[in-house]
PDB file of C-alpha atoms (C1' of nucleotides) in Angstrom:
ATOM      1  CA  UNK A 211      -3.748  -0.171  -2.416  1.00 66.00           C
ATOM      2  CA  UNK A 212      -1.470   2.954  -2.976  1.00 94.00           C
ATOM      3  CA  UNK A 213       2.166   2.653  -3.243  1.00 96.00           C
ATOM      4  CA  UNK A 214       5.156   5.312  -3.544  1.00 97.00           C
ATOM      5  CA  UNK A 215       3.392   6.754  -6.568  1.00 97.00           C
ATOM      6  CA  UNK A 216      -0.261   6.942  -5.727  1.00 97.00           C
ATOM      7  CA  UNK A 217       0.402   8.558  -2.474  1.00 97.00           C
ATOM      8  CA  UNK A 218       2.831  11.104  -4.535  1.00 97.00           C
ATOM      9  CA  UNK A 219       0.062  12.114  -6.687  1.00 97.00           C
ATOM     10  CA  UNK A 220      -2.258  12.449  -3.732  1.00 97.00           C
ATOM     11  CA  UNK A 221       0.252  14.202  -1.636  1.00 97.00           C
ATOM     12  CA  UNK A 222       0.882  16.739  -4.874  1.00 97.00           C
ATOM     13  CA  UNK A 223      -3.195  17.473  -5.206  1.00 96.00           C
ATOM     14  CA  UNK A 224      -3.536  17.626  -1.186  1.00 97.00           C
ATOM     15  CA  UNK A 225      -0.413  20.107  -1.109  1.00 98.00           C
ATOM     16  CA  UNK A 226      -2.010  22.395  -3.711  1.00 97.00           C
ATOM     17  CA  UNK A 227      -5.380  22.846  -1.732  1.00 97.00           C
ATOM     18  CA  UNK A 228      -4.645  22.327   1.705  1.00 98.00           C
ATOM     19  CA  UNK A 229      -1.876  24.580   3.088  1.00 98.00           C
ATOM     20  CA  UNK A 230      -3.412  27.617   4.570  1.00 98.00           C
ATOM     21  CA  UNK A 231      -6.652  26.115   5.928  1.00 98.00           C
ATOM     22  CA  UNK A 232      -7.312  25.783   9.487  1.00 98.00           C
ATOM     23  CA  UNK A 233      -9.019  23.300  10.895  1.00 98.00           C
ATOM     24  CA  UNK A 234     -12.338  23.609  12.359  1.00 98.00           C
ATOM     25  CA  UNK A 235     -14.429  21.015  13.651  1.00 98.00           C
ATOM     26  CA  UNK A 236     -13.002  17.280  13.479  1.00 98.00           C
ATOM     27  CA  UNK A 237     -15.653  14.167  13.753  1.00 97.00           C
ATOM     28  CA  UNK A 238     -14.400  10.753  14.149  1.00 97.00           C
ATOM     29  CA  UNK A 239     -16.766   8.342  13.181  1.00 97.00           C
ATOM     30  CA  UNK A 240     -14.556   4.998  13.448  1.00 95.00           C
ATOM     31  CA  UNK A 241     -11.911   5.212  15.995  1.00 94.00           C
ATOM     32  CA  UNK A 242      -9.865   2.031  14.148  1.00 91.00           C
ATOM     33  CA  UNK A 243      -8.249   4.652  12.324  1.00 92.00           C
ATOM     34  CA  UNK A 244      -6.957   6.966  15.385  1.00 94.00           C
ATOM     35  CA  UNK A 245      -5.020   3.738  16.725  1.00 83.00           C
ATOM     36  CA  UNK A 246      -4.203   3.872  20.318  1.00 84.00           C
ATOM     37  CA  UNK A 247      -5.546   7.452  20.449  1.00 91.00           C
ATOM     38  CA  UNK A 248      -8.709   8.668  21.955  1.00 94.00           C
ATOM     39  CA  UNK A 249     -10.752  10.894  19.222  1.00 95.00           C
ATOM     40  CA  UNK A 250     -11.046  13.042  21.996  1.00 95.00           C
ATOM     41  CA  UNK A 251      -7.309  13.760  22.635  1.00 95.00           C
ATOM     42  CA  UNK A 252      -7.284  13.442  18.264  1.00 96.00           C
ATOM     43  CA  UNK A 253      -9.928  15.991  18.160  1.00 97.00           C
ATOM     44  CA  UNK A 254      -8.209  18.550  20.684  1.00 96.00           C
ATOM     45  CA  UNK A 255      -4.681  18.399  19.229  1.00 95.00           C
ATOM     46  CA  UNK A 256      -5.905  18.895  15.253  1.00 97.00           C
ATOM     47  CA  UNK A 257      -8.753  21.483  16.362  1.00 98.00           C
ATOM     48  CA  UNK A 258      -7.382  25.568  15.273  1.00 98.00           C
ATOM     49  CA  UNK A 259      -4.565  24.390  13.974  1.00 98.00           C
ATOM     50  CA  UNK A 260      -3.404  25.593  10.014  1.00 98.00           C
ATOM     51  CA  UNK A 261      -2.060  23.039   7.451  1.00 98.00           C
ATOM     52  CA  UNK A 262       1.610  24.534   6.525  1.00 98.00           C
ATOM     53  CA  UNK A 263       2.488  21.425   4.328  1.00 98.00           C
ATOM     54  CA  UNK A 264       2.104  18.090   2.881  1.00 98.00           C
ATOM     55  CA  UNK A 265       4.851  15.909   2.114  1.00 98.00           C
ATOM     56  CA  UNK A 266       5.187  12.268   1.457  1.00 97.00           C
ATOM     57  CA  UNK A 267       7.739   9.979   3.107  1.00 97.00           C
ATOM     58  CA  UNK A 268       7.536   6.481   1.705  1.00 97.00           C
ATOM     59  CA  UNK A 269       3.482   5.382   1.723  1.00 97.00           C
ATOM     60  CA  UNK A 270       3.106   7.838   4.727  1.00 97.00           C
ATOM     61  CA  UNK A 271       1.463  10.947   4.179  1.00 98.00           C
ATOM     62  CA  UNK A 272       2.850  14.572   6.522  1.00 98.00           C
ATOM     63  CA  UNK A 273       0.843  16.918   7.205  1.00 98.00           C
ATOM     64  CA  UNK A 274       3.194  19.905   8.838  1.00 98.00           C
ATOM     65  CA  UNK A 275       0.720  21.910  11.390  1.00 98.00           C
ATOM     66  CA  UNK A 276       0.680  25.409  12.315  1.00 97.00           C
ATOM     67  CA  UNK A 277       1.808  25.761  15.094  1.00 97.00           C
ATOM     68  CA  UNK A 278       3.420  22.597  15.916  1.00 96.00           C
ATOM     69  CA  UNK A 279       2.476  18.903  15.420  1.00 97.00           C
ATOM     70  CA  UNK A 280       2.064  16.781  12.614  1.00 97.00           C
ATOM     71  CA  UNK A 281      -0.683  14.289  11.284  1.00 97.00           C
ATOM     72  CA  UNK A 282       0.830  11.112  10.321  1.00 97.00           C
ATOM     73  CA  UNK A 283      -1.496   8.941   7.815  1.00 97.00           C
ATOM     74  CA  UNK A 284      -0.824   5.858   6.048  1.00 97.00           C
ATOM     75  CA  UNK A 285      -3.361   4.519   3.538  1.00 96.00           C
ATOM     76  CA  UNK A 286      -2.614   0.529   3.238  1.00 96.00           C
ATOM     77  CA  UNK A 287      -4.918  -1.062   1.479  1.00 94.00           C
ATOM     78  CA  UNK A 288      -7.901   1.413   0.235  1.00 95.00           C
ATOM     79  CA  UNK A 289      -7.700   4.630   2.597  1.00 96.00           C
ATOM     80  CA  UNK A 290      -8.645   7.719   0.577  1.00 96.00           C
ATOM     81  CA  UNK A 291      -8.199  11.368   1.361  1.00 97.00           C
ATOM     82  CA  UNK A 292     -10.749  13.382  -0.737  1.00 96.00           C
ATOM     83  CA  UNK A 293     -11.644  17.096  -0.464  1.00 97.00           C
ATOM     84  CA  UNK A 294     -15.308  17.544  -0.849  1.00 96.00           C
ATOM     85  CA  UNK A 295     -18.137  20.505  -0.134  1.00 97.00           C
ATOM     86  CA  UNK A 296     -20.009  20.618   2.506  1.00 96.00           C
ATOM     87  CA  UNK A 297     -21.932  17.664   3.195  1.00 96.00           C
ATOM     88  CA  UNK A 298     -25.217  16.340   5.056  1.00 96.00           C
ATOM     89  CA  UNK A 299     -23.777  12.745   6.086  1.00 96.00           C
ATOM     90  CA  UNK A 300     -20.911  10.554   6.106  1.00 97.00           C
ATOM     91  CA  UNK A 301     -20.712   7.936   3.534  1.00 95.00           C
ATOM     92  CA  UNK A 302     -20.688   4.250   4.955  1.00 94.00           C
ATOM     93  CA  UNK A 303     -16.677   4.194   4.741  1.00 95.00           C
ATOM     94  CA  UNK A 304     -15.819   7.857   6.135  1.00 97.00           C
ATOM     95  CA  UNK A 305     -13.556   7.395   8.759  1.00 97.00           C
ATOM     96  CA  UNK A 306     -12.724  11.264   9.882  1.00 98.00           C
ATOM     97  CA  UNK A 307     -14.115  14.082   8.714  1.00 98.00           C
ATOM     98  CA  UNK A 308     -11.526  17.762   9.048  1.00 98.00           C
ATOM     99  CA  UNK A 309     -13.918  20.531   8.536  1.00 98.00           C
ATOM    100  CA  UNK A 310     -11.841  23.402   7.072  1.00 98.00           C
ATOM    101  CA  UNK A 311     -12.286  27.558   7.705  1.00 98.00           C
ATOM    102  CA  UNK A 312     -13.360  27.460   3.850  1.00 98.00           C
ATOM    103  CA  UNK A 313     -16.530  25.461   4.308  1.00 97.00           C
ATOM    104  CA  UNK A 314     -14.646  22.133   2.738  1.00 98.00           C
ATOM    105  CA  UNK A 315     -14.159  18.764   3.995  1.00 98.00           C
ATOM    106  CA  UNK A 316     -10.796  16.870   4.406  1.00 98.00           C
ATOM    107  CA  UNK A 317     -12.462  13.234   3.999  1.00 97.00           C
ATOM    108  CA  UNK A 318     -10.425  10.231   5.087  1.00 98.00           C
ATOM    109  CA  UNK A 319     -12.004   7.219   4.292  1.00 96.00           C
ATOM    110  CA  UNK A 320     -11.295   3.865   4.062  1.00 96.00           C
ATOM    111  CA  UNK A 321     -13.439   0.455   3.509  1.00 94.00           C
ATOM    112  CA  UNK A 322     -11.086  -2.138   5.211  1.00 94.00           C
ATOM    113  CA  UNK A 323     -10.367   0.277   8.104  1.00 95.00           C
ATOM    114  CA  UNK A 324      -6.405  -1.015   7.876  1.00 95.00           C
ATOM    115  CA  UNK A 325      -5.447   2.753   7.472  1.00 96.00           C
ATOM    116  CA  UNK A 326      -4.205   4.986  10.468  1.00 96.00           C
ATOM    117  CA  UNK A 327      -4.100   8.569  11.237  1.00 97.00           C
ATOM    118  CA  UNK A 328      -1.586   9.638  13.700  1.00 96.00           C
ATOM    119  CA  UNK A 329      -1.213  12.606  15.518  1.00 96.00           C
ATOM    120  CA  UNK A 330       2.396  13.978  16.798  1.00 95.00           C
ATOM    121  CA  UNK A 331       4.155  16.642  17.723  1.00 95.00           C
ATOM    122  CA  UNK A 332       7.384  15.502  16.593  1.00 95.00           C
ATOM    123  CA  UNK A 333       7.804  13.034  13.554  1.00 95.00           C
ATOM    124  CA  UNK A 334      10.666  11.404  15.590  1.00 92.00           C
ATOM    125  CA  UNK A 335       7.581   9.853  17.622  1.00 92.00           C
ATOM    126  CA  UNK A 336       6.328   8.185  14.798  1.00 92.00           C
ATOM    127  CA  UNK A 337       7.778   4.765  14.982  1.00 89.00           C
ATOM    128  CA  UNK A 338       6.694   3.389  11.125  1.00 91.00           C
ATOM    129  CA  UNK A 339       7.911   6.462   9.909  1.00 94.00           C
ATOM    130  CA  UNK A 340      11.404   5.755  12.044  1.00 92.00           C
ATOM    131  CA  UNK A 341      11.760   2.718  10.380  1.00 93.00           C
ATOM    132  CA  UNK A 342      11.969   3.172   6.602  1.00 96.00           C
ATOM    133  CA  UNK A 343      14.583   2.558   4.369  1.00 95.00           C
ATOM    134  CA  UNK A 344      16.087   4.688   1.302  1.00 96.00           C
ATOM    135  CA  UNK A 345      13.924   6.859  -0.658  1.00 97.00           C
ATOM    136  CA  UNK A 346      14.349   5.670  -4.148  1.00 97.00           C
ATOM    137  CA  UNK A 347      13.955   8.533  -6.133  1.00 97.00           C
ATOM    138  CA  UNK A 348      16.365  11.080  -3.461  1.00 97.00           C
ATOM    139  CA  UNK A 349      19.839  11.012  -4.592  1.00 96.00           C
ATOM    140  CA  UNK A 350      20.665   8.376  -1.227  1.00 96.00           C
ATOM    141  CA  UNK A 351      19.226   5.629  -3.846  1.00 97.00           C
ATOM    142  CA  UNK A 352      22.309   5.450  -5.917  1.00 97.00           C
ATOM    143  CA  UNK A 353      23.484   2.009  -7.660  1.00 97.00           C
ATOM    144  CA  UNK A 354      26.769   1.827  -5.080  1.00 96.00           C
ATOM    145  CA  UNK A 355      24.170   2.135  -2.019  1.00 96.00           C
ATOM    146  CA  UNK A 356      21.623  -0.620  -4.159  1.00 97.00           C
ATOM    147  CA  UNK A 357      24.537  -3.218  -4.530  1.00 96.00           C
ATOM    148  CA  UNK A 358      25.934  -2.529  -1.019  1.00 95.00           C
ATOM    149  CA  UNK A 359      22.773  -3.413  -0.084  1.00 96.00           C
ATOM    150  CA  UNK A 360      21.590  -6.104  -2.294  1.00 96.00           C
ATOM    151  CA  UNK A 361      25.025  -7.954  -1.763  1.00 95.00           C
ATOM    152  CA  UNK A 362      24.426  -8.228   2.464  1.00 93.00           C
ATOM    153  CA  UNK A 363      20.760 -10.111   1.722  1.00 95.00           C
ATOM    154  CA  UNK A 364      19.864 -13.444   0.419  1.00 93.00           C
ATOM    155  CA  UNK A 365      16.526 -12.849   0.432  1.00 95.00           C
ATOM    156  CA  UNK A 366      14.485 -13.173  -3.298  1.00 96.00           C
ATOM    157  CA  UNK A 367      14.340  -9.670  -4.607  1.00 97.00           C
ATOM    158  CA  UNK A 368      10.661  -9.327  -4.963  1.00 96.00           C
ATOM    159  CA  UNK A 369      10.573  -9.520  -1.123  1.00 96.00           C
ATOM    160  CA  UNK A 370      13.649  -7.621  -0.892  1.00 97.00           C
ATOM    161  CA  UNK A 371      12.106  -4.775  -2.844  1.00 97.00           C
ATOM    162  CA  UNK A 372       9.222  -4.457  -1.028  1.00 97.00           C
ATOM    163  CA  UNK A 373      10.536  -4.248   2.641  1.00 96.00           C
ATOM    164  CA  UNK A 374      10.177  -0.754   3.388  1.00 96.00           C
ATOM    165  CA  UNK A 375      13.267  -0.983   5.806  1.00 95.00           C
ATOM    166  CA  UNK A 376      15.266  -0.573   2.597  1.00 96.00           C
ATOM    167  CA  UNK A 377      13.350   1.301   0.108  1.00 97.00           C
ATOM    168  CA  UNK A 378      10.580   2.968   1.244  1.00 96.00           C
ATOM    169  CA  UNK A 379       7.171   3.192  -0.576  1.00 97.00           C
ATOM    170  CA  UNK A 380       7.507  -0.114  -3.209  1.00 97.00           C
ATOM    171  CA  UNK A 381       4.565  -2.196  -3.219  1.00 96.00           C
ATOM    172  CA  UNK A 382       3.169  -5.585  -5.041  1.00 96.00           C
ATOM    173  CA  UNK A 383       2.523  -3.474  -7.858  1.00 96.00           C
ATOM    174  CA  UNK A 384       5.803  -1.920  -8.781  1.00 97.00           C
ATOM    175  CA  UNK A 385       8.057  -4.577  -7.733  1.00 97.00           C
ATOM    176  CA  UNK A 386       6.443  -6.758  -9.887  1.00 97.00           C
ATOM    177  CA  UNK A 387       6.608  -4.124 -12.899  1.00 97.00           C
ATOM    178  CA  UNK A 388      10.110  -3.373 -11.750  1.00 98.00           C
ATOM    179  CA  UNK A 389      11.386  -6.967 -11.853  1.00 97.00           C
ATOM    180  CA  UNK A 390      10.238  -7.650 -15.243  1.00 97.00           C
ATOM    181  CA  UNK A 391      11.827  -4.189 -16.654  1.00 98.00           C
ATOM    182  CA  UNK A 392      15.004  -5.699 -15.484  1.00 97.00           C
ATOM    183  CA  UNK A 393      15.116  -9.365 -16.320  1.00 97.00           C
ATOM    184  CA  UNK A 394      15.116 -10.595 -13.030  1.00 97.00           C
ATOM    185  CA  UNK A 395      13.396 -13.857 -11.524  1.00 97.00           C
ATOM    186  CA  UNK A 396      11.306 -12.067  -8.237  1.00 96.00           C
ATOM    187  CA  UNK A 397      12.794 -15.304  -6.501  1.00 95.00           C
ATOM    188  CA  UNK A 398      16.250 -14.402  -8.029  1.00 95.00           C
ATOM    189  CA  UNK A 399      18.542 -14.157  -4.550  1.00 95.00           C
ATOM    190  CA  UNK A 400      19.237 -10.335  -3.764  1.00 96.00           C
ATOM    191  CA  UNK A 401      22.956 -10.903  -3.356  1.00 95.00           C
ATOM    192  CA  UNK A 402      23.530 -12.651  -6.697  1.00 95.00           C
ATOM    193  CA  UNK A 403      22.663  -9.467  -8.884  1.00 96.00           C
ATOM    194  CA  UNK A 404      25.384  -8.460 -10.715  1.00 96.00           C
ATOM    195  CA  UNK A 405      26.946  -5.429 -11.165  1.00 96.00           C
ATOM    196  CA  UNK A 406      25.561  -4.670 -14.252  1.00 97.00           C
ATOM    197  CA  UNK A 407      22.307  -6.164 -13.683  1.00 97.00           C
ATOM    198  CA  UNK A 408      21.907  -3.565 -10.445  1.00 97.00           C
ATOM    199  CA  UNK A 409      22.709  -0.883 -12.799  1.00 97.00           C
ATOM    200  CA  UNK A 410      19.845  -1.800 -14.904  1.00 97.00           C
ATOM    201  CA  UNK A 411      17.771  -2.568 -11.979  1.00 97.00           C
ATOM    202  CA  UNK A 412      18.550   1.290 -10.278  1.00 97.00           C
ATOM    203  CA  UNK A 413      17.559   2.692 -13.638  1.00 98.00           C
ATOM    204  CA  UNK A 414      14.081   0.533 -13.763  1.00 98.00           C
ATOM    205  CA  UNK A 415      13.472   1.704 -10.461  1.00 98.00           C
ATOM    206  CA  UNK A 416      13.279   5.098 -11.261  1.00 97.00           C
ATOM    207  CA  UNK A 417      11.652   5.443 -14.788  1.00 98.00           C
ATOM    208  CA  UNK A 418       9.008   3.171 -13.759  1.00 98.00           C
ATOM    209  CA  UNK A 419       8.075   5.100 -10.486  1.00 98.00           C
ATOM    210  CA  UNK A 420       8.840   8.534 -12.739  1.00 97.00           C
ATOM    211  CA  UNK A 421       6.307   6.883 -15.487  1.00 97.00           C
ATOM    212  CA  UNK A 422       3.753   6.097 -12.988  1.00 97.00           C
ATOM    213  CA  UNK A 423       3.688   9.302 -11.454  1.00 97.00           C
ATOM    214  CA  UNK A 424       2.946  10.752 -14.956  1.00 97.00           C
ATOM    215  CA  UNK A 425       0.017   8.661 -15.082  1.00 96.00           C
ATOM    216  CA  UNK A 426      -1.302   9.950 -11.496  1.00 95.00           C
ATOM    217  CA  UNK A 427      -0.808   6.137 -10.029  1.00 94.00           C
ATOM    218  CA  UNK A 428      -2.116   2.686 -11.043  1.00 93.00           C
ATOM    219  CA  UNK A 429      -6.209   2.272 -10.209  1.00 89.00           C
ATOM    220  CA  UNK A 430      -6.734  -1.483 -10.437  1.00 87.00           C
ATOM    221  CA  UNK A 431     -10.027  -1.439  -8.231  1.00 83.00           C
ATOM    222  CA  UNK A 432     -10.901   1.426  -6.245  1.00 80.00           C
ATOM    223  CA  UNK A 433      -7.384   3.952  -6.173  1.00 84.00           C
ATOM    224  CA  UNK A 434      -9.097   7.291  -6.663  1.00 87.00           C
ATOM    225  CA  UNK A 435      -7.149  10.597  -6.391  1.00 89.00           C
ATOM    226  CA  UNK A 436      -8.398  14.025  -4.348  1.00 88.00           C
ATOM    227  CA  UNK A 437     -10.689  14.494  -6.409  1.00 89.00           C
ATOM    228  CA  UNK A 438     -12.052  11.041  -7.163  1.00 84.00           C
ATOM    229  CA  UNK A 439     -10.561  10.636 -10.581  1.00 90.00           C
ATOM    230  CA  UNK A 440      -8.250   7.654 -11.194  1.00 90.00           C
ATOM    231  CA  UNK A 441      -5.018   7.269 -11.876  1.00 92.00           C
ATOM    232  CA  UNK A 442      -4.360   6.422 -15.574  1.00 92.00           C
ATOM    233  CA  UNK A 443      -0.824   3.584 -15.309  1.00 94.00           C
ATOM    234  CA  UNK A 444      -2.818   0.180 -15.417  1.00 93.00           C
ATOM    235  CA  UNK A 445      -2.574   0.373 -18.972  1.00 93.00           C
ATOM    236  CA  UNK A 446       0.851   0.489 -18.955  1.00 95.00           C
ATOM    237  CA  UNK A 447       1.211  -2.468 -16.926  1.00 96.00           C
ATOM    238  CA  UNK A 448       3.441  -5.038 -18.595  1.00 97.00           C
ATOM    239  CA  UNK A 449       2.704  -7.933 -16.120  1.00 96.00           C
ATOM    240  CA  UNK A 450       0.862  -7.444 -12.643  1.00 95.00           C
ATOM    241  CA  UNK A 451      -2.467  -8.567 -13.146  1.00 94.00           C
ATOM    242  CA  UNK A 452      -2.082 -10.260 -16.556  1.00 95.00           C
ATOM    243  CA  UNK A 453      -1.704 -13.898 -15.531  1.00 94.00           C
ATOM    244  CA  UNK A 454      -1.904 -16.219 -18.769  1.00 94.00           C
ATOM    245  CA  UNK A 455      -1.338 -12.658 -21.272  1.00 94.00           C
ATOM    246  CA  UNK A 456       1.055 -13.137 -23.453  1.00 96.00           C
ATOM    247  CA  UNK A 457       4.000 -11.634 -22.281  1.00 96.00           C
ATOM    248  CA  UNK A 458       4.275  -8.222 -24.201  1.00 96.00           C
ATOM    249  CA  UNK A 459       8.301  -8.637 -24.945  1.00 97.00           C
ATOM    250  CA  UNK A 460       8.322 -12.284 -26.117  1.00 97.00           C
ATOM    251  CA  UNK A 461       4.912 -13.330 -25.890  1.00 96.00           C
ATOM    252  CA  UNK A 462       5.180 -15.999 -23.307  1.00 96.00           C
ATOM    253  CA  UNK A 463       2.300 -16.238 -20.741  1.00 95.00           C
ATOM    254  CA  UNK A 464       2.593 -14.056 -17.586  1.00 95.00           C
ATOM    255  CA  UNK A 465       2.997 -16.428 -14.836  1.00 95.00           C
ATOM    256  CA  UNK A 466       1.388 -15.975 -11.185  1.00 95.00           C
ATOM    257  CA  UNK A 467       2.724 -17.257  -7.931  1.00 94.00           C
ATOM    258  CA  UNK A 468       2.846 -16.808  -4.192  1.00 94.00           C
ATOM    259  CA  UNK A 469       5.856 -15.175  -2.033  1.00 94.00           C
ATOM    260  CA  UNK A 470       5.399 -13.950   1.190  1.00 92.00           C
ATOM    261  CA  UNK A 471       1.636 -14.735   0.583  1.00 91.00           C
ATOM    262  CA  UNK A 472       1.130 -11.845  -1.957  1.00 94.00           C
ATOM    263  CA  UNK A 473       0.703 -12.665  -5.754  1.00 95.00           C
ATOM    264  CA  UNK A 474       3.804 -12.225  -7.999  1.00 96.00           C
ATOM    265  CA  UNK A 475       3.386 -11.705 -11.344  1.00 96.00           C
ATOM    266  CA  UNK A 476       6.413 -12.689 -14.044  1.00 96.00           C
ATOM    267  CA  UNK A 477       7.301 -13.658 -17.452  1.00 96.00           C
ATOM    268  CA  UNK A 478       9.464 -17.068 -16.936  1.00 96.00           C
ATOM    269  CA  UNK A 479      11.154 -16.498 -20.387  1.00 97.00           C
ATOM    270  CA  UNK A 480      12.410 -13.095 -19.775  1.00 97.00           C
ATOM    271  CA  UNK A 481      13.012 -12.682 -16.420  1.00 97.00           C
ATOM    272  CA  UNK A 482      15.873 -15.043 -14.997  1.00 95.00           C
TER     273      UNK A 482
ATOM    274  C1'  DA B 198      18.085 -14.219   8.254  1.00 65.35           C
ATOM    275  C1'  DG B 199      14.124 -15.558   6.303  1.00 65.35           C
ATOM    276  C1'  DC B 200       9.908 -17.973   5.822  1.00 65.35           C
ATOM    277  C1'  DG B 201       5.103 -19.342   6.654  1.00 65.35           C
ATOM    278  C1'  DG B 202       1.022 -18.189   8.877  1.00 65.35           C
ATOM    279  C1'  DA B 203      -2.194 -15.334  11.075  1.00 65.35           C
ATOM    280  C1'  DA B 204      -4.203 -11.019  12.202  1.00 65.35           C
ATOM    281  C1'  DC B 205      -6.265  -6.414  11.406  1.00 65.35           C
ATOM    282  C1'  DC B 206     -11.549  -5.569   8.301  1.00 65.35           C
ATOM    283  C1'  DT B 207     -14.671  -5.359   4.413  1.00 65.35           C
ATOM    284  C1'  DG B 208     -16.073  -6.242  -0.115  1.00 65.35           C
ATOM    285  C1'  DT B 209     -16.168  -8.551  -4.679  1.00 65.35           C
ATOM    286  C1'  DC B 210     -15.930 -12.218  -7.781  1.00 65.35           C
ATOM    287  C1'  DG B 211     -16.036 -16.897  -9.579  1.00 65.35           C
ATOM    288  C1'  DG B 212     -17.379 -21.674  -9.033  1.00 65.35           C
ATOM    289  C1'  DC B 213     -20.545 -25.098  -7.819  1.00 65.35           C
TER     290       DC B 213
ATOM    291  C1'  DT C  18     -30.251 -17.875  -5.897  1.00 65.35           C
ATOM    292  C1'  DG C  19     -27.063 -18.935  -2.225  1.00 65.35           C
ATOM    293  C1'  DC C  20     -23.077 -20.329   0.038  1.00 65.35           C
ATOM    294  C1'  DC C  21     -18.013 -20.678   0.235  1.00 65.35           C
ATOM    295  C1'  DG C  22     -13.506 -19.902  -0.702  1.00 65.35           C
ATOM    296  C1'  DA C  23     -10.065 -17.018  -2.812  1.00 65.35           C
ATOM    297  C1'  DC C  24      -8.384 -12.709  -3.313  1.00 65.35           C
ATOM    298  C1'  DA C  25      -7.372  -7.583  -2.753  1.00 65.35           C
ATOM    299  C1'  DG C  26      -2.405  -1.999  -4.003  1.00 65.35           C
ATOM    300  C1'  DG C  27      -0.086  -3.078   3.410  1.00 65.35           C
ATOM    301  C1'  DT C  28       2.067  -3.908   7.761  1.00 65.35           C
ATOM    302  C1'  DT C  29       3.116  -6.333  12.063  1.00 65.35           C
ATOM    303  C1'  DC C  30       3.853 -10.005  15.146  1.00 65.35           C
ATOM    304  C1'  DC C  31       4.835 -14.747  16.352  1.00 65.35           C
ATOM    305  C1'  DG C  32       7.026 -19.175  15.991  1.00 65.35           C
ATOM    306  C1'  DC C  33      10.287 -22.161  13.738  1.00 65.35           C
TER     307       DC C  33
END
DNA sequence: AGCGGAACCTGTCGGC
DNA sequence: TGCCGACAGGTTCCGC
């Protein structure tokens, strides 16, 4: 579900509510989503301690603790944090309820249960978090460290753009968007960009994860943000989901095929 | 290095 | 109506 831009705009609407508010009670009511961990050790390390921050790092969600620790989350493919009012009962697909010292709820929910909530003391622990690549909209994602890059892999840039080892935080959605804002095939081999193609291709990356953060993220099916509204970039979408649409620069039909077992979504006339 | 396949789990949708 | 397969915004692990 959420990629580098719907986590950003939940991230931005958690971080204006959340810091300052202490945790009170915690209630686990499907341990999938602690991982390895026991709700009870979950329950004792989150339990008085203060939200300082929320940051995003990739698709991974920080929250910074007060005193010390940090809760690691990851959404995959429909987690949901939500802040809500008191409430009688869980929904069917609450995970973990954080009960905060202002009567709220921190909600994390999540219907396929792929999502994980992980509690450290030092982020160094965190070994998804240890892996990821380049941030693409820091100032480390510049178009020398993209063609460095692109020019050691031969692997077909969709996939290429979606291993978080390299960038962190593109998804099916974006590299899909991103390809055809470039020109370039998804099975077009990383290392035969050219120059000026990776220039384009740096620039794409940015104004359309820039664009979609404008727009709050990309609800297809069931993104919502804190506060259950959706995000408003599907319209903007130029392929991903529009298989057999003309294509909107030359009006070609939007092709659909399978890499790495995840739909791809292209225009075969202007993407080469 | 890179690919295909399966697994994690639940729900929806389209076809017959 | 009912069943069945395909598919879903992610990641990881295994074998070739």
């Amino acid at each position: 579900m959420p990629e580098l831009p719907e986590v950003e705009t939940i991230v931005r609407e958690l971080a204006a509510r959340l810091p300052g508010r202490r945790v009170t009670k915690v209630q686990v009511f499907r341990r999938d989503a602690l991982g390895k961990a026991t709700p009870r050790a979950f329950r004792a390390g989150l339990m008085g301690r203060t939200f300082a921050a929320v940051r995003r790092r990739g698709k991974f969600l920080l929250f910074d603790l007060i005193p010390a620790g940090h809760l690691v989350a990851h959404l995959r493919m429909t987690g949901k944090f939500t802040l809500s009012p008191p409430l009688a009962a869980p929904d069917p697909h609450h995970r973990v309820w954080l009960h905060l010292d202002d009567g709220g709820i921190l909600v994390f929910q999540d219907l396929r249960c792929f999502g994980t909530l992980e509690l450290v003391e030092r982020l160094e622990e965190c070994r998804g978090l240890a892996r990821l690549g380049t941030e693409p909209l820091s100032p480390a994602f510049s178009v020398a460290w993209l063609g460095e890059r692109l020019s050691r892999s031969r692997a077909p840039l969709k996939h290429w753009l979606m291993d978080q080892t390299r960038i962190a935080g593109l998804g099916n959605i974006y590299a899909c968007e991103i390809l055809f804002g470039a020109g370039l095939s998804p099975r077009r081999r990383a290392d035969r960009v050219t120059g000026a193609q990776t220039g384009l291709l740096w620039k794409v990356v940015r104004k359309v994860l820039g664009q979609a953060i404008r727009k709050n993220g990309t609800t297809i099916s069931d993104f919502r943000r804190v506060d259950e509204k959706r995000g408003e970039f599907q319209r903007f979408l130029k392929v991903y989901g529009r298989e057999g649409e003309p294509c909107p620069a030359c009006g070609t039909a939007v092709r659909r095929i399978r890499q790495q077992q995840r739909s791809t979504f292209y225009c075969p006339a202007c993407q080469a």
